[in-house]
PDB file of C-alpha atoms in Angstrom:
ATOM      1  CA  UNK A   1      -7.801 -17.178   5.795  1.00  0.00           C
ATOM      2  CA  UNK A   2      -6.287 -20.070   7.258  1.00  0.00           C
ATOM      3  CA  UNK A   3      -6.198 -21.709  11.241  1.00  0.00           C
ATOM      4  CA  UNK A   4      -2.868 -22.695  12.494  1.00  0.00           C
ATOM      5  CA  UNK A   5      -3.411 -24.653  15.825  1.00  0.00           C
ATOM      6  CA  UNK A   6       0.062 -25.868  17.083  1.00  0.00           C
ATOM      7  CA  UNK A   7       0.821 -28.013  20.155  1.00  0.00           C
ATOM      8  CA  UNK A   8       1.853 -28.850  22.567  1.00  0.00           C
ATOM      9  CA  UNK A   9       2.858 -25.152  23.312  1.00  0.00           C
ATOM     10  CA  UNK A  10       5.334 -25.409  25.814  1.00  0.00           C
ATOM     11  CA  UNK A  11       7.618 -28.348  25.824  1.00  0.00           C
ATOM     12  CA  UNK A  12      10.637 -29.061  28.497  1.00  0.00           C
ATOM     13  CA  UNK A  13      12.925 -31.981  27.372  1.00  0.00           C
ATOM     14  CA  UNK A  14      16.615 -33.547  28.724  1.00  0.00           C
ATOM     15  CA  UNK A  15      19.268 -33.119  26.555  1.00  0.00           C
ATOM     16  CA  UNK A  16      19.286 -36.135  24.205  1.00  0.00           C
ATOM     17  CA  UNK A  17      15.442 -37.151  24.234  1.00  0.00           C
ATOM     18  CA  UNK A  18      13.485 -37.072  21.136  1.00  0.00           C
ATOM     19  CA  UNK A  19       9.995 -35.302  20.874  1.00  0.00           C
ATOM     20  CA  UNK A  20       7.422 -34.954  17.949  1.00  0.00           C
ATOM     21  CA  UNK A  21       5.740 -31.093  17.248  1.00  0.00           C
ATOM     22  CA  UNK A  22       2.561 -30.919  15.441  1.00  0.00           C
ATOM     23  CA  UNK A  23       1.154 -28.508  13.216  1.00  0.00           C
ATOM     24  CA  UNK A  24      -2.789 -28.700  12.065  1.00  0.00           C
ATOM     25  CA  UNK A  25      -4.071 -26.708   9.432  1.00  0.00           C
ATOM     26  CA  UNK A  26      -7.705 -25.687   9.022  1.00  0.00           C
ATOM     27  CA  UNK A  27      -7.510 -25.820   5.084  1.00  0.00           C
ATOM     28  CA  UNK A  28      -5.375 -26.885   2.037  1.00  0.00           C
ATOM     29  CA  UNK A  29      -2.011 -25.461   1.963  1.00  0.00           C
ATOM     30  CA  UNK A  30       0.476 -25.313  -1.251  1.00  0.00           C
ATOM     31  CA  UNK A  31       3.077 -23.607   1.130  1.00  0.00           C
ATOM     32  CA  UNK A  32       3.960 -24.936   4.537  1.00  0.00           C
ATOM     33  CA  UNK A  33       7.108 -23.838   6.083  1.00  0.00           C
ATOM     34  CA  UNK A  34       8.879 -24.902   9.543  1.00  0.00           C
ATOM     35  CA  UNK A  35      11.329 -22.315  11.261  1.00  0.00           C
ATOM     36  CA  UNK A  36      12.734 -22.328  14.526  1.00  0.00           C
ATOM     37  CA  UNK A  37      13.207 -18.461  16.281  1.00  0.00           C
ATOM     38  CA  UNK A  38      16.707 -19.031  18.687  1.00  0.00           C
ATOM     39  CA  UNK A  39      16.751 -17.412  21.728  1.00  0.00           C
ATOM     40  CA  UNK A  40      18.168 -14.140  20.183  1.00  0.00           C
ATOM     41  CA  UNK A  41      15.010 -13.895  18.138  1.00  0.00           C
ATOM     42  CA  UNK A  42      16.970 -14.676  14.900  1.00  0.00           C
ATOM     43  CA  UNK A  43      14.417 -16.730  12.282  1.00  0.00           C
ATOM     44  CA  UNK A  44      15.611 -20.183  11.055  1.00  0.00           C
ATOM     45  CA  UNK A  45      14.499 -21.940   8.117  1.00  0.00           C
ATOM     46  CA  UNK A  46      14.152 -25.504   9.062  1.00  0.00           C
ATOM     47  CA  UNK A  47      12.094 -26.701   5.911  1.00  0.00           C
ATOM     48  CA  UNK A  48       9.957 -26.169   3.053  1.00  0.00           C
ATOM     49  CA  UNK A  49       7.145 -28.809   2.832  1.00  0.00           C
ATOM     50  CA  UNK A  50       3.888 -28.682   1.987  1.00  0.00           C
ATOM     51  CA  UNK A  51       3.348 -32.414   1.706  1.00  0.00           C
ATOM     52  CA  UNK A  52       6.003 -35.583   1.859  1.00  0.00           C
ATOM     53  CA  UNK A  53       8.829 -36.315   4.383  1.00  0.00           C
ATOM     54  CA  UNK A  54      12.335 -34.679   4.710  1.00  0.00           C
ATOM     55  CA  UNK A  55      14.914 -34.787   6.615  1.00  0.00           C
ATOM     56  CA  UNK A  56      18.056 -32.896   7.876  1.00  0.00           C
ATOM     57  CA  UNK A  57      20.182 -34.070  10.274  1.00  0.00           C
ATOM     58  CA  UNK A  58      18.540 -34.727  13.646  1.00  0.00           C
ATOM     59  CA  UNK A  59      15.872 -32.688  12.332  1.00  0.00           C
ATOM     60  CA  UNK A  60      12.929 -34.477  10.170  1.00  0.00           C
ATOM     61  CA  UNK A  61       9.689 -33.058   8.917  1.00  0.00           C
ATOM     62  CA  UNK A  62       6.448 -35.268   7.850  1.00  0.00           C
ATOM     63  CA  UNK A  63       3.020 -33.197   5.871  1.00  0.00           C
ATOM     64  CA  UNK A  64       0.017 -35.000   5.135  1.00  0.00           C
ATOM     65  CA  UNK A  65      -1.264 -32.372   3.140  1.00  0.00           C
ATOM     66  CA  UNK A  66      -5.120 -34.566   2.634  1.00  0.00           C
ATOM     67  CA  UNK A  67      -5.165 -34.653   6.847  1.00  0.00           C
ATOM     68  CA  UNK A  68      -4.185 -30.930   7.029  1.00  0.00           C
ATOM     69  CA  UNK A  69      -1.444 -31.487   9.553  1.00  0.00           C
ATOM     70  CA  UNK A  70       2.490 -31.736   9.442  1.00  0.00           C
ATOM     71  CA  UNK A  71       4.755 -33.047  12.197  1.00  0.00           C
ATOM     72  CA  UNK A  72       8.282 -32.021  13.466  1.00  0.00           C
ATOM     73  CA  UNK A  73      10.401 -34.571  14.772  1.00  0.00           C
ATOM     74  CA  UNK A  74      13.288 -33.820  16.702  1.00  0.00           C
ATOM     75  CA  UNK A  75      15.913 -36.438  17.660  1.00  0.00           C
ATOM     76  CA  UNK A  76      18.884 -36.468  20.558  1.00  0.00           C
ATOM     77  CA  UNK A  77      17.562 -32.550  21.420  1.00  0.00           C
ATOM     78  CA  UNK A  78      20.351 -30.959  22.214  1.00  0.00           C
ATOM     79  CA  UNK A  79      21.000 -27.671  24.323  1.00  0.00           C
ATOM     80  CA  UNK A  80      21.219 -25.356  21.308  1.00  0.00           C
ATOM     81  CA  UNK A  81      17.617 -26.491  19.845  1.00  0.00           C
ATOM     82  CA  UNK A  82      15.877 -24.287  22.338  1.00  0.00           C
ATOM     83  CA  UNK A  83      13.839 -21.936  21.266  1.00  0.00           C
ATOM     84  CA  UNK A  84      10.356 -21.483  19.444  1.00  0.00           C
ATOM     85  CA  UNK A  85       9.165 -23.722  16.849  1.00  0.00           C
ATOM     86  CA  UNK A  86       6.853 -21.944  14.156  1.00  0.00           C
ATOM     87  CA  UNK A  87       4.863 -23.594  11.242  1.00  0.00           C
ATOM     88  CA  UNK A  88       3.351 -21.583   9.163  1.00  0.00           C
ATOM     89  CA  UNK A  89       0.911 -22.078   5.561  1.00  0.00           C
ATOM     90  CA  UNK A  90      -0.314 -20.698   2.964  1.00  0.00           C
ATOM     91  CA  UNK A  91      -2.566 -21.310  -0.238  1.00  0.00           C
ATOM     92  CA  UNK A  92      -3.928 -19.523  -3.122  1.00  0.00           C
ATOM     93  CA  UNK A  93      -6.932 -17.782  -1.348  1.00  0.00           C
ATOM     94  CA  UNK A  94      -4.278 -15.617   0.276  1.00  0.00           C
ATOM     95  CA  UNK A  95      -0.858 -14.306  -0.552  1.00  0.00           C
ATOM     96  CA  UNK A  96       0.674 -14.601   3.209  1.00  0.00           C
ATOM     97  CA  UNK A  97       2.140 -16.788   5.453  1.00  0.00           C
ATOM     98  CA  UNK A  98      -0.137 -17.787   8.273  1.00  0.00           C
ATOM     99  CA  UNK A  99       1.894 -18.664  11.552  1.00  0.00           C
ATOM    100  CA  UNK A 100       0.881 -20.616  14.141  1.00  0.00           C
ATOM    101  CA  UNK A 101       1.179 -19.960  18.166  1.00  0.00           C
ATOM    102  CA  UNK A 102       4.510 -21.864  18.366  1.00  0.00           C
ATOM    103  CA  UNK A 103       5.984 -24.358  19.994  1.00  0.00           C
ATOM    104  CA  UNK A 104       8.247 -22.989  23.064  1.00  0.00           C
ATOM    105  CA  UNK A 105      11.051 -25.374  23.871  1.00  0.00           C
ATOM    106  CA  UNK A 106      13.546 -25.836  26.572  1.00  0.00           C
ATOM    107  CA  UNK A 107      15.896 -28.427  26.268  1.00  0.00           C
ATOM    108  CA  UNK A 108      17.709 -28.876  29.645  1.00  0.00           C
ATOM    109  CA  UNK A 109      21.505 -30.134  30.292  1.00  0.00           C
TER     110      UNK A 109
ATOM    111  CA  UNK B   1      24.760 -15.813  -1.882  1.00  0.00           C
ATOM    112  CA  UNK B   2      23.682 -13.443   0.793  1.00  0.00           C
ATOM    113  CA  UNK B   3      20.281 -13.521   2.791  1.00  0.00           C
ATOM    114  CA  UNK B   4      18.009 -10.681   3.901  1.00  0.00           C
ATOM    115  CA  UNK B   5      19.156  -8.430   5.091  1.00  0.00           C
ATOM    116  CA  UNK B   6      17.428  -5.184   7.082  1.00  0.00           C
ATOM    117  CA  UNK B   7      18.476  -2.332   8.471  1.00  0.00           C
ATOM    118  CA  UNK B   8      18.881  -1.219  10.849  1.00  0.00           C
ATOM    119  CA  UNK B   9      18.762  -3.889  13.514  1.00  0.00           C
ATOM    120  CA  UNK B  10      17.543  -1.842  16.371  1.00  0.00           C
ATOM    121  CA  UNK B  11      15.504   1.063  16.179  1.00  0.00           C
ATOM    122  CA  UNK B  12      14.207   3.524  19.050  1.00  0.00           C
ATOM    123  CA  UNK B  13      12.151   5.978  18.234  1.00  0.00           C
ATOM    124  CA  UNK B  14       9.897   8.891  21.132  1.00  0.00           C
ATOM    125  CA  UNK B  15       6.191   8.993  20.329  1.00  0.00           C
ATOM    126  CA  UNK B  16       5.455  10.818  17.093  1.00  0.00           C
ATOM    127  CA  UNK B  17       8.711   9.834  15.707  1.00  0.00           C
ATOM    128  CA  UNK B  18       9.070   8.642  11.821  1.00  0.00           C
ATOM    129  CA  UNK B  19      10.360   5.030  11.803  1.00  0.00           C
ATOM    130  CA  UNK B  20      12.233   3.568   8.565  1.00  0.00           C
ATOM    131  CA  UNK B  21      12.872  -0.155   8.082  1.00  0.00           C
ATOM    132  CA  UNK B  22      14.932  -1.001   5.366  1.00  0.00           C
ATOM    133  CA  UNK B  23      14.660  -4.587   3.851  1.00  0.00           C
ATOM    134  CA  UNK B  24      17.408  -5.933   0.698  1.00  0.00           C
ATOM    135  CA  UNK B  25      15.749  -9.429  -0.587  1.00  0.00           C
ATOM    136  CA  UNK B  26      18.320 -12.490  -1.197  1.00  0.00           C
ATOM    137  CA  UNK B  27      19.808 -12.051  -5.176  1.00  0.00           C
ATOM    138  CA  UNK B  28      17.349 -13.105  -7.579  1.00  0.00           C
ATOM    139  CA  UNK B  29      14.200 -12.462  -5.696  1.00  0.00           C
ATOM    140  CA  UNK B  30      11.448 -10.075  -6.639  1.00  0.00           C
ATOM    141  CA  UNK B  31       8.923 -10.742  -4.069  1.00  0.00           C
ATOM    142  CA  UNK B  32       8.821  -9.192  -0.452  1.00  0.00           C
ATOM    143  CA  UNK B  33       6.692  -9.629   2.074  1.00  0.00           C
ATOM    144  CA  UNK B  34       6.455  -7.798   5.634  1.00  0.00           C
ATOM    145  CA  UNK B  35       5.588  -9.369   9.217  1.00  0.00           C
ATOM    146  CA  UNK B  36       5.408  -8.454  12.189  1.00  0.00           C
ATOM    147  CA  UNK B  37       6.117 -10.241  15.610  1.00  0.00           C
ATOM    148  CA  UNK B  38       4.665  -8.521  18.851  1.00  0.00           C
ATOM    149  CA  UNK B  39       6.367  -9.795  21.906  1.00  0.00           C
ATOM    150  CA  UNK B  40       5.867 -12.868  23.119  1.00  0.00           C
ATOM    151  CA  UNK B  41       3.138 -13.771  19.825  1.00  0.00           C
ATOM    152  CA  UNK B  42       3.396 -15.369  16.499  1.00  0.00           C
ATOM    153  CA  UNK B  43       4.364 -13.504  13.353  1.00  0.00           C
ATOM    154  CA  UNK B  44       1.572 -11.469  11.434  1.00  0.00           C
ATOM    155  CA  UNK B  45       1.263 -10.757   7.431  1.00  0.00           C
ATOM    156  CA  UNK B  46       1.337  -7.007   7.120  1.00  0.00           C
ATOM    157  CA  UNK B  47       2.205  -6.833   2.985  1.00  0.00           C
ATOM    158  CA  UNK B  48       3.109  -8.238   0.105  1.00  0.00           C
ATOM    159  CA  UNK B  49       5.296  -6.113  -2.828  1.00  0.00           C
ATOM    160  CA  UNK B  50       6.858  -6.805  -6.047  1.00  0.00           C
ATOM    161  CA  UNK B  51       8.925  -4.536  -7.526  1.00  0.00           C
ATOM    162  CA  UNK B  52       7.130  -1.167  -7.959  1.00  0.00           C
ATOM    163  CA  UNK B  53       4.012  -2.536  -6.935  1.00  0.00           C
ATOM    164  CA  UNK B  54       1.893  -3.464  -3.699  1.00  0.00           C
ATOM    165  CA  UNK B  55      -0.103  -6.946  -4.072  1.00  0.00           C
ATOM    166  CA  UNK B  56      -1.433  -7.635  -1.085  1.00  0.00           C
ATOM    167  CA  UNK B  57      -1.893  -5.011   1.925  1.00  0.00           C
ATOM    168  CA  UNK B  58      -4.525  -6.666   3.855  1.00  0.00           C
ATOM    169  CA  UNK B  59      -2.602  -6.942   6.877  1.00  0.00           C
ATOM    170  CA  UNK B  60      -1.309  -3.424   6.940  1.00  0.00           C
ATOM    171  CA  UNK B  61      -3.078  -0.572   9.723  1.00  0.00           C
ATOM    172  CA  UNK B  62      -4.495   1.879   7.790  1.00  0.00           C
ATOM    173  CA  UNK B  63      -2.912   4.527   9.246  1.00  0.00           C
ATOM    174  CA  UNK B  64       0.818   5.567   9.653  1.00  0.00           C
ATOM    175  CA  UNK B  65       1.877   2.777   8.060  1.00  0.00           C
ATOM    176  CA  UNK B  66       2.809   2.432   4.351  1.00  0.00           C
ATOM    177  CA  UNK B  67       5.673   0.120   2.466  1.00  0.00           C
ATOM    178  CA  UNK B  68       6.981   0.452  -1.132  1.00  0.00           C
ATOM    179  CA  UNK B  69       9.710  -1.625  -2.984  1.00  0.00           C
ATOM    180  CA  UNK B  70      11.075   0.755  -5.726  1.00  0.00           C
ATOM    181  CA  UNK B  71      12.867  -0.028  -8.864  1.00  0.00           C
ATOM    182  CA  UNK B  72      16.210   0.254  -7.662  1.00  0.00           C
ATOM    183  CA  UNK B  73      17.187   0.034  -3.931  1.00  0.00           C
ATOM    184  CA  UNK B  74      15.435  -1.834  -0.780  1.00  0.00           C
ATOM    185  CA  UNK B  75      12.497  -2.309   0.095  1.00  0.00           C
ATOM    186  CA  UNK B  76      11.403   0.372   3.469  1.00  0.00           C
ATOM    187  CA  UNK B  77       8.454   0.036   5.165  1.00  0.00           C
ATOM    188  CA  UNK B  78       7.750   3.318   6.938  1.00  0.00           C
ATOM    189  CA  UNK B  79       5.249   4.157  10.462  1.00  0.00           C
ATOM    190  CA  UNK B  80       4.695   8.001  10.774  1.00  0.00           C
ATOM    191  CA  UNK B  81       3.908   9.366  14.018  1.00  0.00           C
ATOM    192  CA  UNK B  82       4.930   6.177  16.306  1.00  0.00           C
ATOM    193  CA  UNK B  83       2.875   4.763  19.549  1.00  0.00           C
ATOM    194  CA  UNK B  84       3.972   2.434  22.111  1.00  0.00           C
ATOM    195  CA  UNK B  85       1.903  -0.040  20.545  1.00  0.00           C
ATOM    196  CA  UNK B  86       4.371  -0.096  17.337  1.00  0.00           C
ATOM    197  CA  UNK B  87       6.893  -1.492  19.407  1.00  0.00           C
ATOM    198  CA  UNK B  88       7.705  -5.516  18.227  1.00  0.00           C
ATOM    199  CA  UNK B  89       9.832  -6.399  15.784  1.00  0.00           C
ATOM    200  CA  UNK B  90       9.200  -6.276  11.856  1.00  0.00           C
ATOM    201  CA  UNK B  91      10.521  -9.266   9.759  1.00  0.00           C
ATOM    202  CA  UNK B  92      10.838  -9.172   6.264  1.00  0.00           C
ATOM    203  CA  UNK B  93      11.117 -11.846   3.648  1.00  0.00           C
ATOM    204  CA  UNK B  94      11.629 -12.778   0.189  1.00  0.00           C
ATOM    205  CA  UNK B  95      10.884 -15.433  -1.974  1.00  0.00           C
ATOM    206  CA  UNK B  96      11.854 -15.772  -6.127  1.00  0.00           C
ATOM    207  CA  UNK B  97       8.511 -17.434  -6.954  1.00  0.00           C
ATOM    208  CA  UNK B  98       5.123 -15.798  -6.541  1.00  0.00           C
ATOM    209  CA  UNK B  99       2.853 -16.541  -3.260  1.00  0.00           C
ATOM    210  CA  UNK B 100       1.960 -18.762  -2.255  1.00  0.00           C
ATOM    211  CA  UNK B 101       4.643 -20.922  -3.863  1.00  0.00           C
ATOM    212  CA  UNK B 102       7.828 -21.001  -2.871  1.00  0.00           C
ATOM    213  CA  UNK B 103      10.095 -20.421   0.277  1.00  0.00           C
ATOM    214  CA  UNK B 104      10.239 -17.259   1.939  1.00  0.00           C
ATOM    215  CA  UNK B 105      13.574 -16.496   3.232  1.00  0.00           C
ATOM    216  CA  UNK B 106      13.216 -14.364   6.260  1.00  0.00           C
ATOM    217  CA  UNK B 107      15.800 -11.649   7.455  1.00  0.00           C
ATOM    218  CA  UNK B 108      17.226 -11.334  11.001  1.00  0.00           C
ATOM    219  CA  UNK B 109      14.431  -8.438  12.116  1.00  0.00           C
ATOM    220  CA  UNK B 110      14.446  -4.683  13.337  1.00  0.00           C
ATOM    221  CA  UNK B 111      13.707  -4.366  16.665  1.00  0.00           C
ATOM    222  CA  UNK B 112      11.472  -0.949  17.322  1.00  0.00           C
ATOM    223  CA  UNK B 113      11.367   0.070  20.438  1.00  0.00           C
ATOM    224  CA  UNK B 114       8.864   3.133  20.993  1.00  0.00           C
ATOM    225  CA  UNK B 115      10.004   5.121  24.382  1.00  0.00           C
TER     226      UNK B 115
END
């Protein structure tokens, strides 16, 4: 199956700072997903995107699906995006979702 | 529309207990997949169902644990004779579209703790 190498893995911001997550992918993936687990454990969809740019709010999301890596940009952090950021992908040699390590953030006041 | 939702939330079970978690997908979606999260890790495929049917099981142990998604009702995934090591907690999602394609949904988690 797929790698899924994420970094960095622990990341301490101020509140309103912007900072960029990356995801890198040791294959093709037709399914990449971005979710961020709150503090109470609770799993967030943040985006579907295997390839192509979206955004959502402060919240965007950038795949270059022939460079096997997407990016998570998050602008003017705020208190509340704590948490841990997960990608994971998936293609047709496998019917899962493969997750990376995460992300860990702490966005201070 | 609702999301997933499982049942219960929080589970404790003693060694050698049965556990039961209970998974509903969102309307409209007939594929279900199982992960679980041990503490402080990433999530981990366990299995993938369609109604009546297991696809993929290739992340499952091969003992204790089983899953089925019947006809009618929820999906349960079921550990027999629990360990410590059983404790994380077990997410399950859904997705209308077959895998790969497709967004899976996930639900808010049981917790299991194993005393």
């Amino acid at each position: 199956g797929i790698q899924v190498e994420q970094s960095p893995p622990d990341l301490i911001l101020q509140e309103g700072a912007n900072s960029t997550l990356r995801c890198n992918f040791s294959d093709s993936v037709n399914n990449l997903q971005w979710f961020h687990q709150n503090p109470w454990g609770q799993l967030i969809n943040l985006f579907y995107i295997p390839s192509g740019t979206k955004q959502n709010g402060r919240l965007s999301a950038t795949t270059v699906a022939t460079e096997r890596y997407s990016l998570l940009y998050i602008s003017s952090s705020q208190t509340t995006d704590s948490g841990v950021y997960f990608c994971a992908g998936a293609n047709n040699a496998g019917n899962m979702l493969t997750f990376g390590g995460g992300t860990r953030l702490m966005v201070k006041p | 529309n609702a999301g997933v939702m499982q049942n219960p939330r929080h589970l404790v079970r003693r060694r050698g207990q049965e556990a039961r978690l209970r998974c509903s997908p969102m309307k409209g979606h007939s594929h279900v997949y199982w992960y679980r999260q041990l503490p402080e890790e990433g999530l981990k495929f366990m299995v993938y169902l369609q109604k009546e049917n297991i696809i993929d099981e290739s992340g499952m142990p091969k003992e204790r644990f089983s899953a089925e998604f019947p006809k009618e009702g929820p999906s349960i995934l079921r550990i027999q004779q629990v360990v410590r090591g059983d404790s994380a907690a077990y997410f399950c999602a859904s997705s209308p579209l077959k895998s790969p394609e497709g967004t899976q949904y996930f639900g808010p988690g049981t917790r299991l703790l194993v005393l």
